[in-house]
Short mmCIF file of N, CA and C in Angstrom, two decimals:
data_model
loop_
_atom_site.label_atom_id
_atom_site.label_comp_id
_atom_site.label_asym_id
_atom_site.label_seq_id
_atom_site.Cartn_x
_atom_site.Cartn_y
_atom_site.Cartn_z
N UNK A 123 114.48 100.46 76.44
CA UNK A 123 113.70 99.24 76.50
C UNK A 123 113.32 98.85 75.08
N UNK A 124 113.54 97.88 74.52
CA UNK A 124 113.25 97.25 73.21
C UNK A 124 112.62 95.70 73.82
N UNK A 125 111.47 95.88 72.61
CA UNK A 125 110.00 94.89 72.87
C UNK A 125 110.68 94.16 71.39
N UNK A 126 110.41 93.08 72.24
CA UNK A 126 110.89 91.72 71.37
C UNK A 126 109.38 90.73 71.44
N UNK A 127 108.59 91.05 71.71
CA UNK A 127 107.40 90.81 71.52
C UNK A 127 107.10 89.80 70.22
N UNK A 128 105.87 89.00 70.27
CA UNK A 128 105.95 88.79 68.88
C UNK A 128 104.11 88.06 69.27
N UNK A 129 103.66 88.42 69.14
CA UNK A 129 101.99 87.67 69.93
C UNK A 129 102.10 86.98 69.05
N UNK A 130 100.92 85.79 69.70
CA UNK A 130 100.69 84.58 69.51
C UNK A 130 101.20 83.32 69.31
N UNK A 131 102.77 83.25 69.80
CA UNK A 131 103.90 82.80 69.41
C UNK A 131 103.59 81.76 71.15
N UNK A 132 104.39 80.59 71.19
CA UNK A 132 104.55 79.94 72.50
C UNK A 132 105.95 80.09 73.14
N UNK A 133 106.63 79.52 73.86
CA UNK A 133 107.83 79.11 74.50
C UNK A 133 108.82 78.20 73.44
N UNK A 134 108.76 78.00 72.38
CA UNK A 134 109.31 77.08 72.05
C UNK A 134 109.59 78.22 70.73
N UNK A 135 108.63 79.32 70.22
CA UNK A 135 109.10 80.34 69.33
C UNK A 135 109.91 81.17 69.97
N UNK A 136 109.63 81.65 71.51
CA UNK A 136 110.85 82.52 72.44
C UNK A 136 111.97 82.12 71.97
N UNK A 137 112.30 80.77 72.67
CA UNK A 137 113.68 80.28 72.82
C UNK A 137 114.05 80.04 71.69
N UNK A 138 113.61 80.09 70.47
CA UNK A 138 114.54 79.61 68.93
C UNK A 138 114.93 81.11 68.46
N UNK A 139 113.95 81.79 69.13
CA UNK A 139 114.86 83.33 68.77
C UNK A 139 115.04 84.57 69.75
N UNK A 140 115.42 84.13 70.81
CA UNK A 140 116.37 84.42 71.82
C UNK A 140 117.42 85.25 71.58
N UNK A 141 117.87 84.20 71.48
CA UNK A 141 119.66 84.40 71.09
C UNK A 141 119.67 85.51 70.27
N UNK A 142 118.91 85.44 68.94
CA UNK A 142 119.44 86.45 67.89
C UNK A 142 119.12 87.49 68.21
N UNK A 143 118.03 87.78 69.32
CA UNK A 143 117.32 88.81 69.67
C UNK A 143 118.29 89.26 70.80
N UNK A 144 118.90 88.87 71.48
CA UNK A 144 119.64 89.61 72.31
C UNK A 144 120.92 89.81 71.65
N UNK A 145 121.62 89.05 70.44
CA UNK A 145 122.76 89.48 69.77
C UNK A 145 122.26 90.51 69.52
N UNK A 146 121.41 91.07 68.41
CA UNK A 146 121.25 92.01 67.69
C UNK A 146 121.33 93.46 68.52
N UNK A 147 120.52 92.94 69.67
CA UNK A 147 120.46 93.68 71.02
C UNK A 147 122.10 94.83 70.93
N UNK A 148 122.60 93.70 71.23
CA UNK A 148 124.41 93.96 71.96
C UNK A 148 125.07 94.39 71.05
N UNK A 149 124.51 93.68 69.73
CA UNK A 149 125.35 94.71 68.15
C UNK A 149 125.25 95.88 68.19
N UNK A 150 123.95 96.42 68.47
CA UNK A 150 123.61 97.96 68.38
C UNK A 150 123.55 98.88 69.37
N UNK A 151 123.20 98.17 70.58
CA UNK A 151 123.91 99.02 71.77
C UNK A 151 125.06 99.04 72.49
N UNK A 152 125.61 98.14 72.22
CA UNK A 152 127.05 97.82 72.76
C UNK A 152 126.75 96.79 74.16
N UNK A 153 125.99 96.69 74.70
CA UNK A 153 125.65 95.85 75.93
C UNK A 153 124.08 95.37 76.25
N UNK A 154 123.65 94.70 77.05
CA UNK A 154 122.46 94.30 77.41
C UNK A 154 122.50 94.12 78.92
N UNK A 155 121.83 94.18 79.84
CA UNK A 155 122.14 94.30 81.22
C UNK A 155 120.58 93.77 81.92
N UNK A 156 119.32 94.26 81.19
CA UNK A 156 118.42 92.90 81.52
C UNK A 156 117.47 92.53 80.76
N UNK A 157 116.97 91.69 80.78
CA UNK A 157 116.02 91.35 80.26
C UNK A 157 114.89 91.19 80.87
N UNK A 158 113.68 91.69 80.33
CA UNK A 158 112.38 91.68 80.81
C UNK A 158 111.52 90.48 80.48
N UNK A 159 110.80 88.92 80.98
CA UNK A 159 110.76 87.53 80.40
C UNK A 159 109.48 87.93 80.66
N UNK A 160 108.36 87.89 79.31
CA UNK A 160 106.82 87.12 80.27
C UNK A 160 106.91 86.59 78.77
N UNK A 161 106.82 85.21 78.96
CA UNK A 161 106.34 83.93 78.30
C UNK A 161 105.83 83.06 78.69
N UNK A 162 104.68 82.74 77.76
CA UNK A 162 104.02 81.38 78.15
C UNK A 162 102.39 81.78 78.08
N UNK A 163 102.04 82.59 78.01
CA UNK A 163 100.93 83.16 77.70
C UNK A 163 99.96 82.19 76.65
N UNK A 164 100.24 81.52 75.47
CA UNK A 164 100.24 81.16 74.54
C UNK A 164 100.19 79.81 74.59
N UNK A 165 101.23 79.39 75.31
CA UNK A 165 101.32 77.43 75.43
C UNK A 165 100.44 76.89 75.80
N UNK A 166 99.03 77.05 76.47
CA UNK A 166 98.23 76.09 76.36
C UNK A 166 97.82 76.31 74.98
N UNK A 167 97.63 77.07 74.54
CA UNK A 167 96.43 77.16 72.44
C UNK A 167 97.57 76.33 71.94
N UNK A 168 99.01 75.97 72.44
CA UNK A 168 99.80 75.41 71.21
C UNK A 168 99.50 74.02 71.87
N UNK A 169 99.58 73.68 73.09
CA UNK A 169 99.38 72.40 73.56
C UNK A 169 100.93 71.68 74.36
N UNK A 170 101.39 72.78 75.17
CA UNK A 170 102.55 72.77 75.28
C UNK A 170 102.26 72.73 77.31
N UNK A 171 102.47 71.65 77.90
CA UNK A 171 102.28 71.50 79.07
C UNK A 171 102.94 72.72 80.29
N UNK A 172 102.23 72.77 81.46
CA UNK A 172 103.09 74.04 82.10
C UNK A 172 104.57 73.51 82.53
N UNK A 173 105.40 72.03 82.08
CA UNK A 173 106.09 71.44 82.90
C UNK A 173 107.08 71.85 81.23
N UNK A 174 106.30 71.74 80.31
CA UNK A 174 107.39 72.32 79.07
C UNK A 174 107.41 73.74 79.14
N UNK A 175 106.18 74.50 79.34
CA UNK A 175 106.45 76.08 79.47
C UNK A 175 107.86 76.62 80.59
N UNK A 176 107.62 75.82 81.28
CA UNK A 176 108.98 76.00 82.54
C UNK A 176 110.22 75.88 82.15
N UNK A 177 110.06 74.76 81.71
CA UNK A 177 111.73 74.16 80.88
C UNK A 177 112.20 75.25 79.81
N UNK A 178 111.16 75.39 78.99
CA UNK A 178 111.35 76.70 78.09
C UNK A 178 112.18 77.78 78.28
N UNK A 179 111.16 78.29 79.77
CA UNK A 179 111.97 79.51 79.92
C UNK A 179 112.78 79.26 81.03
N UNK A 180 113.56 78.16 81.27
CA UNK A 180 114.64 77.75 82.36
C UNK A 180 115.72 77.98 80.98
N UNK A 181 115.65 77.44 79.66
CA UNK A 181 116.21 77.75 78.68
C UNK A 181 116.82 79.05 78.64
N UNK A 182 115.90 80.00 78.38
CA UNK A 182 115.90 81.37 77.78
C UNK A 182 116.95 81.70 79.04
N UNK A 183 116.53 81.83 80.33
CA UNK A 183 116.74 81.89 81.59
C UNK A 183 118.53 81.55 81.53
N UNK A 184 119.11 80.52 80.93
CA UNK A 184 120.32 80.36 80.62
C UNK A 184 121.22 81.32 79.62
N UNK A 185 120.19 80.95 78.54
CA UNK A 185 120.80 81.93 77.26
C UNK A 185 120.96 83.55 77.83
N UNK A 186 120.08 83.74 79.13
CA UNK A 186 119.88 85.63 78.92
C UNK A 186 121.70 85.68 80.16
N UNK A 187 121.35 84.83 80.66
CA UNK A 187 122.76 85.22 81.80
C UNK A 187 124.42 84.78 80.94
N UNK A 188 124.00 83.49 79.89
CA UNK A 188 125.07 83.83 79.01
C UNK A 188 125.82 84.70 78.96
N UNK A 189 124.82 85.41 78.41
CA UNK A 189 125.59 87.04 77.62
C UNK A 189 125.71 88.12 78.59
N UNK A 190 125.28 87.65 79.98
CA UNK A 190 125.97 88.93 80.99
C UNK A 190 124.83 89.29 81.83
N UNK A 191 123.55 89.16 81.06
CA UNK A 191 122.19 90.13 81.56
C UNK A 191 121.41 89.17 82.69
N UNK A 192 120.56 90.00 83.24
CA UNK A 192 120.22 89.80 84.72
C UNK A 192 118.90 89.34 83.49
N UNK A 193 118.04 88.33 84.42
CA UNK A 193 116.60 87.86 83.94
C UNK A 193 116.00 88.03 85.06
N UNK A 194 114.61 89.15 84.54
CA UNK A 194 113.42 89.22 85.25
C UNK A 194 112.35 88.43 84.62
N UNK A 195 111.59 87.86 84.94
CA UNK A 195 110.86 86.82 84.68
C UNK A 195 109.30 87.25 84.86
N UNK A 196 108.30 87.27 84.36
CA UNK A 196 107.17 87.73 84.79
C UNK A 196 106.46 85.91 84.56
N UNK A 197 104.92 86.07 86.03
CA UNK A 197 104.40 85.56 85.69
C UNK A 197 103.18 85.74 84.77
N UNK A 198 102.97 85.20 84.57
CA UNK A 198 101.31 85.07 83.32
C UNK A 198 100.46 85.52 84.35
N UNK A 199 99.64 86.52 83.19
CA UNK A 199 98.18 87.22 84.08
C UNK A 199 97.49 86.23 83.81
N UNK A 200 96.33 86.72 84.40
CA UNK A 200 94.92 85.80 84.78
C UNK A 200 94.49 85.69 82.99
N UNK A 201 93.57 84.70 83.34
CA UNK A 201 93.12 84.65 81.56
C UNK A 201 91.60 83.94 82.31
N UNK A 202 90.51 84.52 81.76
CA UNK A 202 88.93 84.35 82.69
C UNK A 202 88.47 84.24 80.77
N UNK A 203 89.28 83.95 80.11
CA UNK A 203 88.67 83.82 78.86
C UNK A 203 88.61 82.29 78.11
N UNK A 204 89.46 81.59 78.71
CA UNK A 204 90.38 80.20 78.16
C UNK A 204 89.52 79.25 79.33
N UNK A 205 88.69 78.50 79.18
CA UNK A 205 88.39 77.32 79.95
C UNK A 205 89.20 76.26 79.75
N UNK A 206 89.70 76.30 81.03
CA UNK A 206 91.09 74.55 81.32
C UNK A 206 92.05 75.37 81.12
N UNK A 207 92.35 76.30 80.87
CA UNK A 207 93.73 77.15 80.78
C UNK A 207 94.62 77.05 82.10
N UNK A 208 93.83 77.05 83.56
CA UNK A 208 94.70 77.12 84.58
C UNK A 208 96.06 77.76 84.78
N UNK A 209 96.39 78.97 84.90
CA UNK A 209 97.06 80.31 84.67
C UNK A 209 97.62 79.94 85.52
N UNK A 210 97.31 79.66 87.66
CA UNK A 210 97.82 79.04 88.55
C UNK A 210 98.93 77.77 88.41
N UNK A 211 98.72 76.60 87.67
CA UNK A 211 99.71 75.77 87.77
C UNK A 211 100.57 76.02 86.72
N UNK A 212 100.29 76.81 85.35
CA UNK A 212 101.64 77.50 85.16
C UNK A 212 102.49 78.24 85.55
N UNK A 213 102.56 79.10 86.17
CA UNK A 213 102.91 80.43 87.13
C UNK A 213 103.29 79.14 88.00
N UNK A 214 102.70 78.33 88.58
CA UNK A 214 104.10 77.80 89.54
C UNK A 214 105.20 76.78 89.07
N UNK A 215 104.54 76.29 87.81
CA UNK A 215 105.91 75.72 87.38
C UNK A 215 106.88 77.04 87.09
N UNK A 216 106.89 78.04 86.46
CA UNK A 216 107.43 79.32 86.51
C UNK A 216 108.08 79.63 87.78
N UNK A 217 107.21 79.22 88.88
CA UNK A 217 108.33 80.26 89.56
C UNK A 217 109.18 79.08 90.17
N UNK A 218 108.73 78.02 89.94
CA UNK A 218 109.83 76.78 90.56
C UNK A 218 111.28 76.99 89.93
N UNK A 219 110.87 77.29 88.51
CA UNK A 219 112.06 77.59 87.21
C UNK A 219 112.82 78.69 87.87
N UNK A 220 112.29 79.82 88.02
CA UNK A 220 112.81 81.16 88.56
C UNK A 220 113.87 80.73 89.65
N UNK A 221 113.13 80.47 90.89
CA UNK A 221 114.07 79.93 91.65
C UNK A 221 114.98 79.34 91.74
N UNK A 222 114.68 78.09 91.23
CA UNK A 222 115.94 77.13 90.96
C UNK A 222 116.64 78.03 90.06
N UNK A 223 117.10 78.75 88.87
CA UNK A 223 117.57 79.15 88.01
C UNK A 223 117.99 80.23 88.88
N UNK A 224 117.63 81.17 89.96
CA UNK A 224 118.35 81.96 90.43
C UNK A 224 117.76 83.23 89.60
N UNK A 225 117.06 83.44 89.15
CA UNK A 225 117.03 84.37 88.20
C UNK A 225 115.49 85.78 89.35
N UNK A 226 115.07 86.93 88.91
CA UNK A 226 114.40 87.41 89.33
C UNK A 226 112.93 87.21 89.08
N UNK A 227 112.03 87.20 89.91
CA UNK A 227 110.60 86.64 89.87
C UNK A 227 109.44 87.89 89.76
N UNK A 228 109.26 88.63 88.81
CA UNK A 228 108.08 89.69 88.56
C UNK A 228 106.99 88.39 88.69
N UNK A 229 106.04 88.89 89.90
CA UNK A 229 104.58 88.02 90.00
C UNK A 229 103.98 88.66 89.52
N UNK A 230 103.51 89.23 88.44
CA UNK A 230 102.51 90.07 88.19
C UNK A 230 100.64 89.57 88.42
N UNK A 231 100.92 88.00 88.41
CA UNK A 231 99.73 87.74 88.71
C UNK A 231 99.01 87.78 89.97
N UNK A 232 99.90 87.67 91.25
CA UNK A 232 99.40 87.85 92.52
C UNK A 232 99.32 89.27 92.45
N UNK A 233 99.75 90.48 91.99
CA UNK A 233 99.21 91.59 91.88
C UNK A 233 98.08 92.33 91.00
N UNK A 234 97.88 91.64 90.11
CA UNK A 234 96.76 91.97 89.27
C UNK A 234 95.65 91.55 89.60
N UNK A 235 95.51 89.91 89.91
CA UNK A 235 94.72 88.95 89.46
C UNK A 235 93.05 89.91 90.15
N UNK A 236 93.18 90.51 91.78
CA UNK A 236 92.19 91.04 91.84
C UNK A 236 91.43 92.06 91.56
N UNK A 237 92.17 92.58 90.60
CA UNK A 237 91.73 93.62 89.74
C UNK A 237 91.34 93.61 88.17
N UNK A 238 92.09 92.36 87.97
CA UNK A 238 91.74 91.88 86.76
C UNK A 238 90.81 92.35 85.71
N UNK A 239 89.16 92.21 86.14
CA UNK A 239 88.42 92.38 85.73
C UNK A 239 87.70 94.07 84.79
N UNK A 240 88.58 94.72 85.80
CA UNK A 240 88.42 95.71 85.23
C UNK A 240 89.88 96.27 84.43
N UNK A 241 91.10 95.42 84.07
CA UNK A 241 92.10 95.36 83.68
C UNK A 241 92.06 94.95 82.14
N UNK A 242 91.01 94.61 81.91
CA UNK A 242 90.97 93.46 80.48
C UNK A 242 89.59 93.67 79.94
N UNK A 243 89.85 93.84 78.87
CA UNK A 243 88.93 94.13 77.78
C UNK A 243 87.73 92.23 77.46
N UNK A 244 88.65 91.83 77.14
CA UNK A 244 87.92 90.23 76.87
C UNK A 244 88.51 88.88 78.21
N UNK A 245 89.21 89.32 79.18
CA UNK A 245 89.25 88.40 79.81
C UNK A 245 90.96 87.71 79.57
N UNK A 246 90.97 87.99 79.11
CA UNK A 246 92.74 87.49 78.66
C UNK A 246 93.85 88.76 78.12
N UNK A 247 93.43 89.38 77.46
CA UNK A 247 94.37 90.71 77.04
C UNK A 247 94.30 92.14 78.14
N UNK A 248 95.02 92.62 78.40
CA UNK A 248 94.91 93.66 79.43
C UNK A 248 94.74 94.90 78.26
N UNK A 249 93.69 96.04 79.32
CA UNK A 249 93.51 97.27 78.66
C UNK A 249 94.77 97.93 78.75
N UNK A 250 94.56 99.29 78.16
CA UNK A 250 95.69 100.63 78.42
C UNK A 250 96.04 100.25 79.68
N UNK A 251 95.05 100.85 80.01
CA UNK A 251 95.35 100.89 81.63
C UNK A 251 95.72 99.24 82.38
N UNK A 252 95.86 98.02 81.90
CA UNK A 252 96.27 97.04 82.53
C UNK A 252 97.67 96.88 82.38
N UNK A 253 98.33 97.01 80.58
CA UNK A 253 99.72 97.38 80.43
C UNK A 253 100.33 98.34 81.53
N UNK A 254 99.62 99.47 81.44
CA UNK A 254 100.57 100.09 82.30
C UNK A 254 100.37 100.13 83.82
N UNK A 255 99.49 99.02 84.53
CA UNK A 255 99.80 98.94 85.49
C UNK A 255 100.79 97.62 85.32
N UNK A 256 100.94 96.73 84.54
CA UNK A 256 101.76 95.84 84.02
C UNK A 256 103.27 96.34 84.20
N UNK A 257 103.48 97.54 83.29
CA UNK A 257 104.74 97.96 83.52
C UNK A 257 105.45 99.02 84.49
N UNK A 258 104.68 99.21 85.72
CA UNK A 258 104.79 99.65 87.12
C UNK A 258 105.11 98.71 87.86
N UNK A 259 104.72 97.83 87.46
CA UNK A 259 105.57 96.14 88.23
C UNK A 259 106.80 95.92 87.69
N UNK A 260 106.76 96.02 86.20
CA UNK A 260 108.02 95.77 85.92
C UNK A 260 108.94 96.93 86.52
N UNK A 261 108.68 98.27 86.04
CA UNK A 261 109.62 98.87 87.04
C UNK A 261 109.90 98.74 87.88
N UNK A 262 109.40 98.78 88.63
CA UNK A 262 109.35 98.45 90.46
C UNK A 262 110.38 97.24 90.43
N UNK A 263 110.04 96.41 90.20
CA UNK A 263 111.34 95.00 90.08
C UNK A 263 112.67 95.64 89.44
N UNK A 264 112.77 96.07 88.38
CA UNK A 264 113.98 96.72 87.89
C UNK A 264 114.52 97.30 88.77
N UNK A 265 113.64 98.59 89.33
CA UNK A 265 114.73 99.66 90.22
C UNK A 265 114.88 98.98 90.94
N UNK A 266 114.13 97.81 91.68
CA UNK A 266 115.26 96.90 92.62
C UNK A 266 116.13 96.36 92.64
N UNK A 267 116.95 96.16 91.14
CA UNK A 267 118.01 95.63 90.82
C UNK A 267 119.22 96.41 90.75
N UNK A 268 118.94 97.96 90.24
CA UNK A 268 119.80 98.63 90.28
C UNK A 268 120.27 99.68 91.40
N UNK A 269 121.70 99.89 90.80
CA UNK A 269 122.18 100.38 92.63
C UNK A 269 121.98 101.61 92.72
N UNK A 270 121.65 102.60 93.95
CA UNK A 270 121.61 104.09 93.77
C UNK A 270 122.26 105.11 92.77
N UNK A 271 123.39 104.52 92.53
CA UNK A 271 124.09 105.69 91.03
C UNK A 271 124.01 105.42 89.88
N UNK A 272 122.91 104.51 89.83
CA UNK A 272 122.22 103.86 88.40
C UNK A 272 121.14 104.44 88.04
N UNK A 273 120.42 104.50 89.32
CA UNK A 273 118.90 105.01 89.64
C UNK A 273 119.05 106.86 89.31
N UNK A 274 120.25 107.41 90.15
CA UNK A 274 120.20 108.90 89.63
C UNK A 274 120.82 109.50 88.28
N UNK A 275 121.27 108.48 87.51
CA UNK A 275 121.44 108.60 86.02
C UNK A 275 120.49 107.95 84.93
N UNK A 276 119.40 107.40 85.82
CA UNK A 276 118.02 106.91 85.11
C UNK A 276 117.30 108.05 85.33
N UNK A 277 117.50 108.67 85.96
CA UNK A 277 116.04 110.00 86.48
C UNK A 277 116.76 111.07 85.60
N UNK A 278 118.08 111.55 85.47
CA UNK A 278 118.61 112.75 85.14
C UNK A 278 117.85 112.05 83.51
N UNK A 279 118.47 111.02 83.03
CA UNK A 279 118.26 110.95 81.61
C UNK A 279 116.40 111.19 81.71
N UNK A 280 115.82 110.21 82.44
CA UNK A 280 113.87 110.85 82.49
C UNK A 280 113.33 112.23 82.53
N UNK A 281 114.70 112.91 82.97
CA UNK A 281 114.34 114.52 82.89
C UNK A 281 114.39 115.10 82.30
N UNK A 282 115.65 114.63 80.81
CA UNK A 282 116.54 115.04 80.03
C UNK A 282 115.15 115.12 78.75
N UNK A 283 114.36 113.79 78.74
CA UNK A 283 113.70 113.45 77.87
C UNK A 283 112.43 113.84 78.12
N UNK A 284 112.21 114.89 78.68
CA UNK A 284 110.71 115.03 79.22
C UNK A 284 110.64 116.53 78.30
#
């Protein structure tokens, strides 16, 4: 798993470096097979509507199946820190995108959102413990993608490395 991360960045910094980020990807491992999407976090502070955040990553959403790889898509967690932020009507332009695009839908927000509170330090950033209930979703969506003799050469290597 390689974090292409870059905080504080919007949908419109994703998609201009995308591409190079999954070339570089495929230079050095020889393949890419999925990609993990949560963007949009950011686009209201830039001023970027949830109807451009969508388009954005309907973008990325193109560029990632380009090159071969499956797109999992996360939605945006809750944010109880941002007044007018409305987290809800982004997340559904998101998953309108998802759908139509065919691509895979991590909700992370219908699973968090009621726990939230004790998930997040200030209301918008998740604790230790919110990441990694963060990335128990993402797993969980992954191993659903892959087929049983994928899954027992993911565990032998988790054993290998333990």
């Amino acid at each position: 798993v390689l974090n292409w991360g870059n905080g504080g960045k919007s949908t419109v910094h994703g998609l201009n470096r995308i591409t190079s980020d999954m070339n570089t990807t495929i230079s050095s491992w020889g393949k890419l097979d999925y990609v993990l999407l949560l963007e949009g976090t950011n686009d209201y502070s830039w001023g970027l509507s949830p109807a451009t955040t969508a388009y954005n990553i309907g973008r990325m959403i193109d560029k990632i199946k380009a090159v071969g790889a499956v797109p999992l898509v996360g939605t945006l967690t809750p944010d109880t820190k941002t007044n007018g932020k409305n987290i809800p009507r982004y997340n559904s332009a998101i998953i309108s995108t998802v759908n139509a695009k065919e691509a895979i839908l991590v909700d992370h927000y219908s699973i968090i959102v009621h726990a939230w509170s004790s998930l997040t330090y200030d209301g918008l950033h998740p604790t230790q413990e919110g990441y990694e209930f963060m990335a128990n979703v993402w797993f969980s969506a992954l191993l659903s993608q892959i087929n049983g003799k994928n899954i027992v050469s993911i565990l032998n290597l988790l054993l290998e490395n333990e």
